Coordinates of C-alpha atoms in Angstrom, one line a residue:
M1 CA -10.6 -21.2 36.6
T2 CA -8.6 -18.0 36.1
S3 CA -10.7 -15.5 34.1
M4 CA -12.3 -12.2 33.9
P5 CA -15.8 -12.2 35.5
V6 CA -18.0 -14.0 33.0
S7 CA -21.5 -15.3 33.3
G8 CA -22.9 -18.6 32.1
V9 CA -19.5 -20.4 32.0
V10 CA -19.0 -22.9 34.8
P11 CA -16.0 -25.2 35.1
A12 CA -17.0 -28.8 34.5
T13 CA -15.8 -31.3 37.1
D14 CA -15.6 -34.2 34.8
T15 CA -13.7 -32.7 31.8
E16 CA -11.0 -35.2 30.8
E17 CA -9.1 -32.9 28.5
P18 CA -9.9 -29.3 29.3
A19 CA -8.7 -26.4 27.2
D20 CA -5.8 -24.3 28.4
L21 CA -7.4 -21.1 27.1
I22 CA -10.8 -20.2 25.9
V23 CA -11.6 -16.8 24.3
R24 CA -15.4 -16.3 24.4
N25 CA -18.0 -13.6 23.6
A26 CA -16.1 -12.6 20.5
K27 CA -16.6 -11.8 16.8
V28 CA -14.1 -14.3 15.5
H29 CA -12.9 -13.9 11.9
T30 CA -11.4 -17.3 11.3
G31 CA -9.9 -16.8 7.9
D32 CA -11.4 -20.3 7.1
P33 CA -13.9 -20.2 4.2
S34 CA -15.6 -23.3 5.5
R35 CA -16.4 -21.6 8.8
P36 CA -15.7 -17.9 8.5
E37 CA -17.2 -16.8 11.8
A38 CA -17.4 -18.1 15.4
R39 CA -18.1 -16.8 18.9
G40 CA -15.2 -18.4 20.7
V41 CA -11.9 -20.2 20.3
A42 CA -10.5 -23.0 22.5
V43 CA -6.8 -23.7 22.6
R44 CA -4.9 -26.7 24.2
N45 CA -1.2 -27.5 24.0
G46 CA -0.7 -24.5 21.7
D47 CA -3.2 -25.5 19.0
V48 CA -6.9 -24.6 18.3
I49 CA -9.1 -27.6 19.4
A50 CA -12.5 -26.1 18.9
L51 CA -14.5 -23.1 17.8
G52 CA -18.1 -22.2 18.8
D53 CA -20.3 -20.4 21.2
D54 CA -20.5 -20.9 25.0
H55 CA -22.7 -23.9 24.8
E56 CA -20.4 -25.6 22.2
L57 CA -17.2 -24.9 24.3
A58 CA -18.6 -25.4 27.8
H59 CA -17.4 -29.1 28.0
L60 CA -13.8 -27.8 27.5
V61 CA -13.8 -25.6 30.6
G62 CA -11.9 -27.2 33.4
P63 CA -10.7 -25.9 36.8
S64 CA -7.4 -24.7 35.3
T65 CA -8.8 -23.3 32.1
R66 CA -8.2 -19.6 31.6
V67 CA -11.4 -18.0 30.2
V68 CA -11.1 -14.6 28.6
D69 CA -14.2 -12.6 27.7
A70 CA -13.5 -10.7 24.5
L71 CA -16.4 -8.3 25.4
G72 CA -17.8 -8.5 21.9
R73 CA -14.6 -7.4 20.3
R74 CA -13.2 -8.6 16.9
V75 CA -10.8 -11.6 17.1
V76 CA -8.5 -12.3 14.1
P77 CA -5.8 -14.9 13.4
G78 CA -2.4 -13.6 14.5
L79 CA -0.8 -11.3 11.9
N80 CA 2.3 -12.5 10.0
D81 CA 4.7 -9.9 8.5
S82 CA 6.2 -11.6 5.4
H83 CA 9.1 -9.2 5.1
L84 CA 10.4 -7.8 8.4
H85 CA 13.9 -7.2 9.6
V86 CA 13.0 -8.4 13.0
I87 CA 16.3 -9.9 14.1
R88 CA 18.3 -6.8 13.2
G89 CA 15.6 -4.6 14.6
G90 CA 15.6 -6.4 17.9
L91 CA 19.3 -6.1 18.4
N92 CA 19.0 -2.3 18.2
Y93 CA 15.4 -1.4 19.3
V94 CA 16.1 0.1 22.7
L95 CA 18.8 2.4 21.2
E96 CA 16.4 4.0 18.8
L97 CA 14.2 7.0 19.1
R98 CA 11.1 6.1 17.1
W99 CA 9.2 8.8 15.2
D100 CA 6.7 6.2 13.9
G101 CA 3.3 7.7 14.2
V102 CA 4.4 11.2 15.3
R103 CA 2.2 13.8 13.7
W104 CA 4.2 17.0 14.3
L105 CA 7.8 17.7 13.5
R106 CA 7.8 20.0 16.5
Q107 CA 6.9 17.1 18.7
A108 CA 9.6 14.9 17.1
L109 CA 12.2 17.6 17.7
A110 CA 11.1 18.0 21.3
M111 CA 11.5 14.2 21.8
L112 CA 15.0 14.5 20.4
R113 CA 15.9 17.5 22.6
E114 CA 14.7 15.7 25.7
Q115 CA 16.6 12.5 24.7
A116 CA 19.8 14.5 24.3
G117 CA 19.6 15.3 28.0
R118 CA 19.3 11.6 28.9
T119 CA 22.0 10.2 26.5
P120 CA 25.4 9.5 28.1
K121 CA 28.6 10.7 26.5
G122 CA 29.8 8.5 23.8
Q123 CA 26.4 7.3 22.8
W124 CA 24.3 8.4 19.8
I125 CA 20.7 9.4 19.3
R126 CA 19.3 7.3 16.4
V127 CA 16.1 7.9 14.6
V128 CA 16.2 5.0 12.3
G129 CA 13.2 4.6 9.9
G130 CA 9.5 4.2 10.2
W131 CA 8.6 7.8 9.4
T132 CA 8.4 10.2 6.5
A133 CA 8.2 13.9 6.2
D134 CA 4.7 13.5 4.7
Q135 CA 3.3 12.3 8.1
F136 CA 4.1 15.7 9.7
A137 CA 1.7 18.6 9.8
E138 CA 4.6 20.8 8.7
Q139 CA 5.1 18.5 5.7
R140 CA 8.9 18.7 5.8
M141 CA 12.0 17.1 7.2
P142 CA 14.0 18.6 10.0
T143 CA 17.1 20.6 9.1
V144 CA 20.6 20.0 10.2
A145 CA 20.4 23.4 12.1
E146 CA 17.5 22.1 14.1
L147 CA 19.4 18.9 15.0
N148 CA 22.3 21.0 16.1
A149 CA 20.0 23.2 18.2
A150 CA 18.2 20.2 19.8
A151 CA 21.4 18.3 20.6
P152 CA 24.5 20.5 20.3
D153 CA 26.9 17.9 21.9
T154 CA 25.3 14.5 21.5
P155 CA 25.7 12.8 18.1
V156 CA 22.4 12.5 16.2
F157 CA 21.7 10.3 13.2
V158 CA 18.3 10.7 11.5
L159 CA 17.5 8.2 8.7
H160 CA 14.8 9.2 6.2
L161 CA 13.7 6.0 4.4
Y162 CA 16.6 4.7 2.3
Q163 CA 16.8 8.1 0.6
S164 CA 18.9 10.3 2.9
A165 CA 20.1 10.8 6.4
L166 CA 20.8 13.9 8.6
M167 CA 23.6 14.2 11.1
N168 CA 24.4 17.0 13.5
R169 CA 27.9 18.4 13.9
A170 CA 28.6 16.1 16.8
A171 CA 27.7 13.0 14.8
V172 CA 29.8 14.1 11.8
R173 CA 32.8 14.4 14.2
A174 CA 32.0 11.1 15.9
A175 CA 31.8 9.3 12.5
G176 CA 35.2 10.8 11.5
F177 CA 33.9 12.5 8.4
T178 CA 36.2 15.3 7.1
A179 CA 36.8 17.2 3.9
E180 CA 39.2 14.4 2.9
T181 CA 36.5 11.7 3.3
P182 CA 35.6 10.4 -0.2
D183 CA 32.0 9.8 -1.3
P184 CA 31.3 6.0 -1.1
P185 CA 30.1 4.2 -4.3
G186 CA 26.5 5.1 -4.9
G187 CA 26.3 7.7 -2.1
Q188 CA 27.1 11.4 -1.6
F189 CA 28.0 13.8 1.2
L190 CA 26.6 17.3 0.8
R191 CA 29.6 19.5 1.5
G192 CA 30.2 23.1 2.6
R193 CA 32.4 25.7 0.9
D194 CA 35.5 24.1 2.5
G195 CA 34.6 20.6 1.3
S196 CA 33.6 19.4 4.8
P197 CA 30.4 17.2 5.0
T198 CA 27.4 19.3 6.2
G199 CA 25.6 16.4 7.8
V200 CA 23.3 15.6 4.8
L201 CA 23.9 12.1 3.4
L202 CA 22.3 11.1 0.1
A203 CA 21.6 7.6 -1.2
A204 CA 22.4 8.2 -4.8
P205 CA 21.0 5.7 -5.2
S206 CA 22.7 3.1 -2.9
A207 CA 21.8 3.0 0.7
L208 CA 25.2 1.8 1.7
I209 CA 26.3 5.3 2.8
L210 CA 23.3 5.3 5.2
Y211 CA 23.7 2.0 7.0
S212 CA 27.5 1.9 6.9
T213 CA 27.4 5.3 8.7
L214 CA 24.9 4.0 11.2
A215 CA 27.2 1.0 11.8
K216 CA 29.7 3.4 13.3
A217 CA 27.5 4.0 16.4
P218 CA 28.1 2.0 19.5
L219 CA 26.4 -1.4 19.9
L220 CA 24.7 -3.0 22.8
E221 CA 26.3 -5.7 24.9
P222 CA 25.0 -9.3 24.4
D223 CA 22.8 -9.3 27.5
Q224 CA 21.3 -5.9 26.5
Q225 CA 20.7 -7.2 23.0
R226 CA 18.6 -10.0 24.6
V227 CA 16.5 -7.5 26.6
S228 CA 16.2 -5.3 23.5
T229 CA 15.0 -8.1 21.3
K230 CA 12.4 -9.2 23.9
H231 CA 11.0 -5.7 24.1
F232 CA 10.9 -5.4 20.3
L233 CA 9.0 -8.7 20.0
R234 CA 6.5 -7.4 22.7
E235 CA 6.2 -4.2 20.7
L236 CA 5.2 -6.3 17.6
N237 CA 2.8 -8.4 19.8
R238 CA 1.2 -5.0 20.7
F239 CA -0.2 -4.8 17.2
G240 CA -1.3 -8.4 17.0
L241 CA 1.7 -9.8 15.2
T242 CA 2.4 -13.4 16.1
S243 CA 4.8 -14.4 13.2
A244 CA 7.3 -12.8 10.9
V245 CA 9.5 -13.8 8.1
D246 CA 12.9 -12.3 8.6
A247 CA 14.4 -11.0 5.4
A248 CA 18.0 -10.7 6.8
G249 CA 19.8 -7.7 5.4
G250 CA 23.0 -5.7 5.4
F251 CA 25.2 -5.9 8.5
Q252 CA 23.3 -9.0 9.7
N253 CA 25.9 -11.7 9.9
F254 CA 25.2 -15.4 10.4
P255 CA 25.5 -16.9 13.0
D256 CA 26.7 -14.1 15.2
N257 CA 23.8 -11.7 14.8
Y258 CA 21.3 -14.6 15.1
R259 CA 22.6 -15.7 18.4
T260 CA 20.1 -13.7 20.5
V261 CA 17.0 -15.2 18.9
I262 CA 18.6 -18.6 18.9
D263 CA 19.2 -18.3 22.6
L264 CA 15.7 -17.0 23.3
A265 CA 14.2 -19.8 21.3
R266 CA 16.2 -22.3 23.2
D267 CA 15.0 -20.8 26.5
G268 CA 11.3 -20.7 25.4
E269 CA 11.3 -16.9 25.6
L270 CA 10.3 -15.9 22.0
T271 CA 6.9 -14.3 21.8
L272 CA 6.9 -14.2 18.0
R273 CA 7.4 -17.1 15.6
I274 CA 10.3 -16.3 13.2
A275 CA 11.3 -17.9 9.9
Y276 CA 14.6 -16.5 8.9
H277 CA 16.8 -16.1 5.8
L278 CA 20.5 -15.9 5.3
F279 CA 22.0 -13.0 3.3
P280 CA 25.6 -13.0 2.0
Q281 CA 27.3 -9.9 3.5
T282 CA 30.4 -9.4 1.4
A283 CA 30.5 -8.7 -2.3
G284 CA 32.7 -11.2 -4.0
Q285 CA 32.3 -13.8 -1.3
E286 CA 28.6 -14.7 -1.9
I287 CA 29.1 -18.1 -3.4
A288 CA 31.6 -19.1 -0.7
D289 CA 29.1 -18.0 2.0
L290 CA 26.2 -19.9 0.4
T291 CA 28.4 -23.0 0.1
R292 CA 29.4 -22.9 3.7
W293 CA 25.8 -22.4 4.9
I294 CA 24.5 -25.3 2.8
R295 CA 27.0 -27.5 4.5
T296 CA 26.0 -26.2 8.0
V297 CA 22.2 -25.8 8.1
R298 CA 19.1 -26.9 6.1
P299 CA 15.9 -25.1 5.3
E300 CA 13.2 -25.8 7.9
D301 CA 15.8 -26.6 10.5
G302 CA 14.3 -25.6 13.9
D303 CA 10.7 -25.7 15.0
S304 CA 7.5 -23.7 14.8
W305 CA 9.1 -20.8 16.8
L306 CA 12.4 -20.4 14.9
R307 CA 13.2 -22.0 11.6
L308 CA 15.4 -21.4 8.6
N309 CA 13.4 -20.6 5.5
G310 CA 16.2 -20.2 2.8
A311 CA 18.6 -17.6 1.4
G312 CA 18.2 -13.9 0.4
E313 CA 16.8 -11.3 0.1
N314 CA 20.1 -10.8 -1.8
L315 CA 21.9 -13.7 -3.3
T316 CA 24.6 -11.6 -5.0
W317 CA 25.1 -7.9 -4.3
A318 CA 25.5 -7.0 -7.9
A319 CA 22.0 -8.2 -8.7
A320 CA 20.3 -5.9 -6.2
D321 CA 18.6 -2.7 -7.3
F322 CA 17.7 0.1 -4.9
E323 CA 14.4 1.5 -3.7
N324 CA 15.2 5.2 -3.5
F325 CA 12.5 6.7 -5.6
A326 CA 14.0 10.1 -5.1
E327 CA 16.8 9.0 -7.5
P328 CA 16.7 7.6 -11.0
R329 CA 16.4 3.9 -11.4
P330 CA 19.9 2.4 -11.1
E331 CA 21.5 0.8 -14.2
L332 CA 23.0 -2.4 -13.0
A333 CA 26.1 -3.8 -14.6
A334 CA 26.2 -7.4 -15.8
Y335 CA 25.5 -9.8 -12.9
E336 CA 23.8 -12.8 -14.5
A337 CA 26.7 -15.3 -14.5
E338 CA 27.3 -15.1 -10.7
F339 CA 23.6 -14.9 -10.0
E340 CA 23.0 -18.1 -12.0
T341 CA 25.8 -19.8 -10.1
A342 CA 24.1 -18.9 -6.8
V343 CA 20.6 -20.0 -7.9
R344 CA 22.0 -23.3 -9.3
L345 CA 23.8 -24.0 -6.1
L346 CA 20.8 -23.3 -3.9
T347 CA 18.4 -25.3 -6.2
E348 CA 20.6 -28.3 -6.4
N349 CA 20.8 -28.4 -2.6
G350 CA 17.1 -28.0 -1.9
W351 CA 17.2 -24.4 -0.7
G352 CA 14.5 -21.8 -1.4
F353 CA 15.2 -18.1 -1.7
R354 CA 13.8 -14.6 -1.9
L355 CA 15.0 -11.9 -4.3
H356 CA 15.1 -8.2 -3.7
A357 CA 13.9 -6.5 -6.9
T358 CA 12.2 -3.1 -7.0
Y359 CA 12.1 -2.5 -10.7
D360 CA 10.7 -4.6 -13.6
E361 CA 14.0 -4.2 -15.4
T362 CA 15.7 -6.2 -12.7
I363 CA 12.9 -8.7 -12.5
R364 CA 13.1 -9.4 -16.2
R365 CA 16.8 -10.1 -16.0
D366 CA 16.4 -12.4 -13.1
L367 CA 13.6 -14.3 -14.8
T368 CA 15.7 -14.9 -17.9
V369 CA 18.3 -16.7 -15.7
L370 CA 15.6 -18.7 -13.9
E371 CA 14.0 -19.7 -17.2
R372 CA 17.3 -20.9 -18.5
L373 CA 17.7 -23.2 -15.5
A374 CA 14.1 -24.3 -15.8
A375 CA 14.8 -25.4 -19.4
E376 CA 17.4 -27.7 -18.0
G377 CA 14.8 -29.2 -15.7
L378 CA 16.6 -27.9 -12.6
F379 CA 14.4 -25.0 -11.5
P380 CA 12.4 -24.6 -9.3
G381 CA 12.8 -28.3 -8.3
G382 CA 10.1 -28.1 -5.7
N383 CA 11.8 -25.3 -3.8
R384 CA 9.9 -22.2 -2.6
W385 CA 11.1 -18.9 -4.1
L386 CA 9.8 -15.4 -4.4
F387 CA 10.4 -11.8 -5.4
D388 CA 10.3 -9.1 -2.7
H389 CA 8.9 -5.6 -3.4
A390 CA 8.2 -5.8 -7.2
E391 CA 6.8 -2.3 -7.3
T392 CA 7.0 -1.8 -11.1
A393 CA 6.5 -5.5 -12.1
S394 CA 4.8 -5.7 -15.6
D395 CA 2.0 -8.0 -16.5
E396 CA 4.4 -10.0 -18.7
S397 CA 6.8 -10.5 -15.7
L398 CA 3.9 -11.6 -13.5
D399 CA 3.0 -14.2 -16.0
R400 CA 6.6 -15.4 -16.1
I401 CA 6.7 -15.6 -12.3
A402 CA 3.5 -17.6 -12.3
A403 CA 4.8 -20.0 -14.9
L404 CA 7.8 -20.8 -12.7
G405 CA 5.8 -21.3 -9.6
G406 CA 7.1 -18.2 -7.9
A407 CA 5.4 -15.9 -5.3
V408 CA 5.6 -12.2 -4.4
S409 CA 6.0 -10.5 -1.1
V410 CA 4.7 -6.9 -1.2
Q411 CA 5.4 -4.2 1.3
N412 CA 3.8 -0.8 1.9
R413 CA 6.9 1.2 1.0
M414 CA 4.6 3.3 -1.1
S415 CA 2.8 4.5 2.1
F416 CA 6.0 6.3 2.9
Q417 CA 7.6 6.9 -0.6
G418 CA 4.5 7.3 -2.7
R419 CA 4.9 11.1 -3.2
A420 CA 8.5 10.6 -4.2
F421 CA 7.5 8.0 -6.8
V422 CA 4.7 10.3 -8.2
D423 CA 7.1 13.2 -8.4
R424 CA 9.6 11.2 -10.4
Y425 CA 7.4 8.8 -12.5
G426 CA 4.0 10.5 -12.5
A427 CA 0.6 9.7 -11.0
A428 CA -0.4 7.3 -13.8
A429 CA 2.6 5.0 -13.2
A430 CA 1.9 5.1 -9.5
T431 CA -1.6 3.6 -10.0
R432 CA -0.1 0.1 -10.3
T433 CA 2.9 0.4 -8.0
P434 CA 3.0 -2.4 -6.9
P435 CA 0.3 -4.2 -9.0
V436 CA -1.1 -6.2 -6.1
R437 CA -4.5 -6.7 -7.7
R438 CA -3.0 -7.9 -10.9
M439 CA -0.8 -10.4 -9.0
L440 CA -3.9 -11.9 -7.3
D441 CA -5.9 -11.9 -10.6
K442 CA -3.1 -14.0 -12.2
G443 CA -3.2 -16.6 -9.3
L444 CA 0.1 -15.7 -7.8
T445 CA 0.8 -16.4 -4.1
V446 CA 1.0 -12.9 -2.6
A447 CA 2.0 -12.1 1.0
A448 CA 2.1 -8.7 2.7
G449 CA 4.6 -7.0 5.0
T450 CA 6.3 -3.8 5.9
D451 CA 10.1 -3.9 5.2
A452 CA 10.5 -2.4 8.7
T453 CA 12.3 -1.1 10.6
R454 CA 14.5 1.2 8.5
V455 CA 12.0 1.9 5.8
S456 CA 8.3 1.6 6.7
S457 CA 7.0 1.4 10.2
Y458 CA 6.5 -2.0 11.7
N459 CA 2.9 -1.2 12.5
P460 CA 1.0 -3.7 10.3
W461 CA -2.2 -1.7 10.5
V462 CA -0.5 1.1 8.5
A463 CA 0.2 -1.4 5.8
L464 CA -3.3 -2.8 5.9
H465 CA -4.7 0.7 5.6
W466 CA -2.6 1.2 2.4
L467 CA -3.8 -2.1 0.9
V468 CA -7.5 -1.1 1.6
T469 CA -7.4 2.6 0.8
G470 CA -4.5 3.1 -1.5
R471 CA -3.4 6.2 0.5
T472 CA 0.0 7.2 1.8
V473 CA 0.5 8.2 5.4
G474 CA 0.2 11.8 4.2
G475 CA -3.2 11.1 2.7
L476 CA -2.1 11.1 -1.0
A477 CA -4.4 8.7 -3.0
L478 CA -2.4 6.5 -5.3
Y479 CA -4.7 3.9 -6.7
P480 CA -8.1 3.7 -8.4
R481 CA -10.9 1.8 -6.6
D482 CA -10.5 -1.3 -8.7
H483 CA -6.9 -1.7 -7.7
L484 CA -7.8 -1.8 -4.0
L485 CA -8.3 -4.9 -1.8
T486 CA -11.2 -5.8 0.4
R487 CA -10.5 -5.8 4.1
E488 CA -10.8 -9.6 4.2
K489 CA -8.4 -10.1 1.3
A490 CA -5.8 -7.7 2.7
L491 CA -6.0 -9.5 6.1
E492 CA -5.5 -12.8 4.3
L493 CA -2.3 -11.5 2.7
Y494 CA -1.2 -10.5 6.2
T495 CA -2.0 -13.9 7.9
R496 CA -2.1 -16.9 5.6
G497 CA -0.1 -15.2 2.9
G498 CA 3.1 -15.2 5.0
A499 CA 2.4 -18.7 6.0
R500 CA 2.4 -19.8 2.4
L501 CA 5.9 -18.4 2.0
T502 CA 7.2 -20.6 4.8
G503 CA 5.2 -23.8 3.9
E504 CA 3.0 -23.4 7.0
A505 CA -0.3 -22.5 5.4
E506 CA -2.1 -25.6 6.8
V507 CA -1.3 -24.7 10.4
K508 CA -0.8 -20.9 10.5
G509 CA -2.8 -17.8 9.6
I510 CA -6.1 -19.4 10.1
L511 CA -8.3 -20.3 13.1
R512 CA -9.6 -23.9 12.8
E513 CA -9.1 -27.1 14.6
G514 CA -5.5 -28.4 14.5
C515 CA -4.0 -25.0 13.6
F516 CA -1.7 -22.9 15.8
G517 CA -3.4 -21.1 18.7
D518 CA -2.3 -17.7 17.4
L519 CA -4.8 -14.8 17.6
A520 CA -5.4 -11.2 18.6
I521 CA -8.3 -9.4 20.2
L522 CA -8.5 -6.0 18.5
S523 CA -9.1 -2.6 20.1
D524 CA -11.5 -1.8 17.2
D525 CA -13.3 -3.9 14.6
Y526 CA -11.0 -4.0 11.6
L527 CA -13.9 -5.2 9.4
T528 CA -16.2 -2.3 10.2
V529 CA -14.2 0.6 11.6
P530 CA -14.0 3.7 9.3
A531 CA -11.1 3.2 6.9
E532 CA -9.1 6.2 8.2
D533 CA -9.1 4.5 11.6
I534 CA -7.4 1.3 10.5
P535 CA -3.9 2.6 11.3
H536 CA -5.0 3.3 14.9
I537 CA -6.0 -0.3 15.6
E538 CA -3.9 -2.2 18.2
S539 CA -4.3 -5.6 19.9
V540 CA -5.6 -5.6 23.5
L541 CA -4.7 -9.3 23.8
T542 CA -2.3 -11.2 21.7
V543 CA -2.0 -15.0 22.0
V544 CA 0.8 -17.1 20.5
G545 CA 0.6 -20.9 20.8
G546 CA -2.0 -20.4 23.6
R547 CA 0.4 -18.1 25.6
I548 CA -0.8 -14.6 26.3
V549 CA 2.1 -12.5 25.2
H550 CA 0.5 -9.0 25.2
A551 CA -2.3 -7.7 27.3
A552 CA -3.7 -4.2 27.6
A553 CA -7.0 -2.3 28.5
E554 CA -9.2 -4.7 30.5
Y555 CA -6.6 -7.5 30.2
E556 CA -3.7 -5.6 31.8
G557 CA -1.6 -8.0 33.8
L558 CA -2.5 -11.2 32.0
A559 CA 0.7 -11.3 30.0
E560 CA 4.0 -12.6 31.3
D561 CA 6.2 -10.1 33.0
L562 CA 9.0 -8.5 31.1
E563 CA 12.2 -7.1 32.6
P564 CA 12.7 -3.3 32.4
V565 CA 14.3 -1.8 29.4
T566 CA 18.1 -1.4 29.7
P567 CA 20.0 0.8 29.6
D568 CA 17.9 3.1 31.6
W569 CA 18.6 6.1 29.3
S570 CA 17.1 4.2 26.4
P571 CA 14.7 6.3 24.3
V572 CA 12.2 3.3 24.5
A573 CA 12.3 3.5 28.3
R574 CA 11.1 7.1 28.1
F575 CA 8.9 7.3 24.9
G576 CA 8.1 3.7 24.1
G577 CA 7.9 2.6 20.4
Y578 CA 5.2 3.5 17.9
Q579 CA 3.5 6.8 19.0
A580 CA -0.2 5.8 18.9
T581 CA -3.1 8.1 18.2
P582 CA -6.7 7.3 19.1
R583 CA -9.5 6.5 16.7
S584 CA -11.1 9.2 14.6
P585 CA -14.5 10.9 15.1
W586 CA -14.8 11.3 11.3
T587 CA -16.8 8.9 9.2
S588 CA -16.2 10.5 5.8
P589 CA -14.4 8.3 3.3
T590 CA -12.0 11.2 2.8
P591 CA -9.4 11.3 5.5
P592 CA -8.7 14.5 7.5
A593 CA -5.9 16.7 6.4
P594 CA -2.6 16.1 8.2
W595 CA -3.0 19.4 10.1
A596 CA -6.5 18.5 11.4
P597 CA -7.0 17.9 15.1
R598 CA -5.7 14.5 16.3
P599 CA -8.1 11.6 15.7
G600 CA -10.4 10.8 18.6
A601 CA -9.7 14.0 20.5
S602 CA -12.4 15.4 22.7
G603 CA -13.9 18.8 21.9
A604 CA -11.5 20.5 24.4
R605 CA -8.6 18.6 23.1
Q606 CA -9.5 19.5 19.5
A607 CA -9.7 23.1 20.4
S608 CA -6.3 22.9 22.0
D609 CA -4.9 21.2 19.0
V610 CA -6.3 23.9 16.7
A611 CA -4.6 26.5 18.9
D612 CA -1.3 24.6 18.7
A613 CA -1.7 24.5 14.9
V614 CA -2.2 28.3 14.8
A615 CA 0.7 28.8 17.1
E616 CA 2.9 26.6 14.9
A617 CA 1.8 28.5 11.8
E618 CA 2.6 31.8 13.4
E619 CA 6.0 30.5 14.7
H620 CA 6.7 29.2 11.2
R621 CA 5.7 32.5 9.6
R622 CA 8.1 34.4 11.9
W623 CA 10.9 31.9 11.2
R624 CA 10.5 32.4 7.4
A625 CA 10.2 36.2 7.7
A626 CA 13.5 36.3 9.6
R627 CA 15.2 34.5 6.7
G628 CA 13.5 36.5 3.9
T629 CA 11.6 33.6 2.5
L630 CA 8.1 34.9 2.7
P631 CA 6.2 35.9 -0.5
D632 CA 6.5 39.5 -1.4
P633 CA 3.0 41.0 -0.5
R634 CA 3.3 43.4 -3.5
T635 CA 3.8 40.6 -6.0
D636 CA 2.6 37.4 -4.2
A637 CA 5.8 35.8 -5.6
A638 CA 7.4 33.1 -3.5
P639 CA 11.2 33.2 -3.1
A640 CA 13.1 30.8 -5.4
F641 CA 14.5 28.9 -2.4
D642 CA 12.8 28.1 0.8
P643 CA 15.2 26.4 3.3
C644 CA 12.3 25.2 5.4
F645 CA 11.1 22.8 2.7
D646 CA 14.1 22.2 0.6
L647 CA 17.3 20.6 1.8

């Protein structure tokens, strides 16, 4: 028996069918209403075979059974992100400098400066999503001047949500942008006096300018993409993720960009279950693409590790709105005829789909087409379909979705863009953006996710914190108490909710006999930890199909070995992924201000952090004074323009 030292568990010599893995001495939240709690879980051949205490599971302990003592920790079903760009994220992960979780802009710039010294000529430094200016104590974005100072010769591309991007001089040159480069449709280059791009790119409102520019950076070789994907999946396992629904996306071509996960699945090296979608890449060719795929593959082709789930999140490019809340809602041209052709084609051939729709105006137009097909008796035809995002969906639209048997996948984009939404539409409108509680009250199937990696962070506990508290990563309260979810309901959206979207709700997202042996032992008890500490939770042991795929703390060394990150100059090799902070000493329901000492810090560390904050404030004061942007002490009037806070 391979195990941590445990007492009272002795291998049976006459066990005919022992478990492969038993997790004992745990507080198991099963997600099963018929048996919500247990003390242990037994897994054999990838599935749960029993739940119970030591006495009830003792007969399943054989000589080869691995027994893991949870040490009284909380165990939950493996998390399932219902909208994650996991395939695209994996292909690029080791190339990216992640600012996810970084609390100080000064720290973020220091990371960038150090990476500039490690990055070889010809490569770019890429900060691609998962952060927002609101998370920084300084409450601002970096400036182009700061990027130039940190990396004068290495191209730097910094993506801020799907709102804007910053490029240093070297990146502008590497991308080939000049005064003669025209603004792309739906995007804008900010330009200097001579017409040359300054390095500030605006999605106005289309994000095409952002990800088409990013696509100019060098790619990894196929063998490096394989290593990158494996490390990204392990990073997701670190937070207890065991499944994800891949929403495809721009610049994710089928089958070329799916080859890596297909090969990993063939070789038994996936550590995350993936249900994927197919997304037409070229405007004007969508129907041809869908027709070709229908002839090639079928939904649910694959197995429990990798399977096709349908089309989307775009079916036709013209039908997609944009999620840039810093810009006015886009007015879409007529798209219904082509959209109807796509839906009819998919429905007639047994394909489900998902639809990107941020605004109620788009949702209403889509529903009119779907209702017309339903009147013919064609839709939905037993096929699963859903709306993604649905931030401003009205009650009327939710009723129409329910009547057509649709579902909704919500993401915590408001964690990162909530302030921008409030600034444009007002606090009252933000109180139901998105209307998650109303969706549930109307009986809709609702699943939760992140929309990572280029918008929100892939850390699911940040999303769960948003569902439970209604607060942004900067601490802004968006929702009244009656719009919030209980911790148990939020967790259900992040486990069984995603399984419902893929037709796996009877075997995934719940711990009971016959279901997948997917679970996580948590660093802190999600059900009781102070709400402000939910984002700091990680998994100390993640199990997928009975395999230990991530192990930390007391369990270090139990997971399968993973080859080193390549290339060796990778930002991930130096900094890792999400920048974790420990749990908080505060128990107040009001979270600490962003400039408060780091959560969980000792007294000495807190004092040091306060000193750092004071130093930062003084450094900032001198910076502003040198530029003439401090208030006039005689009038207390602030200058009209402060370049520190306004790009």
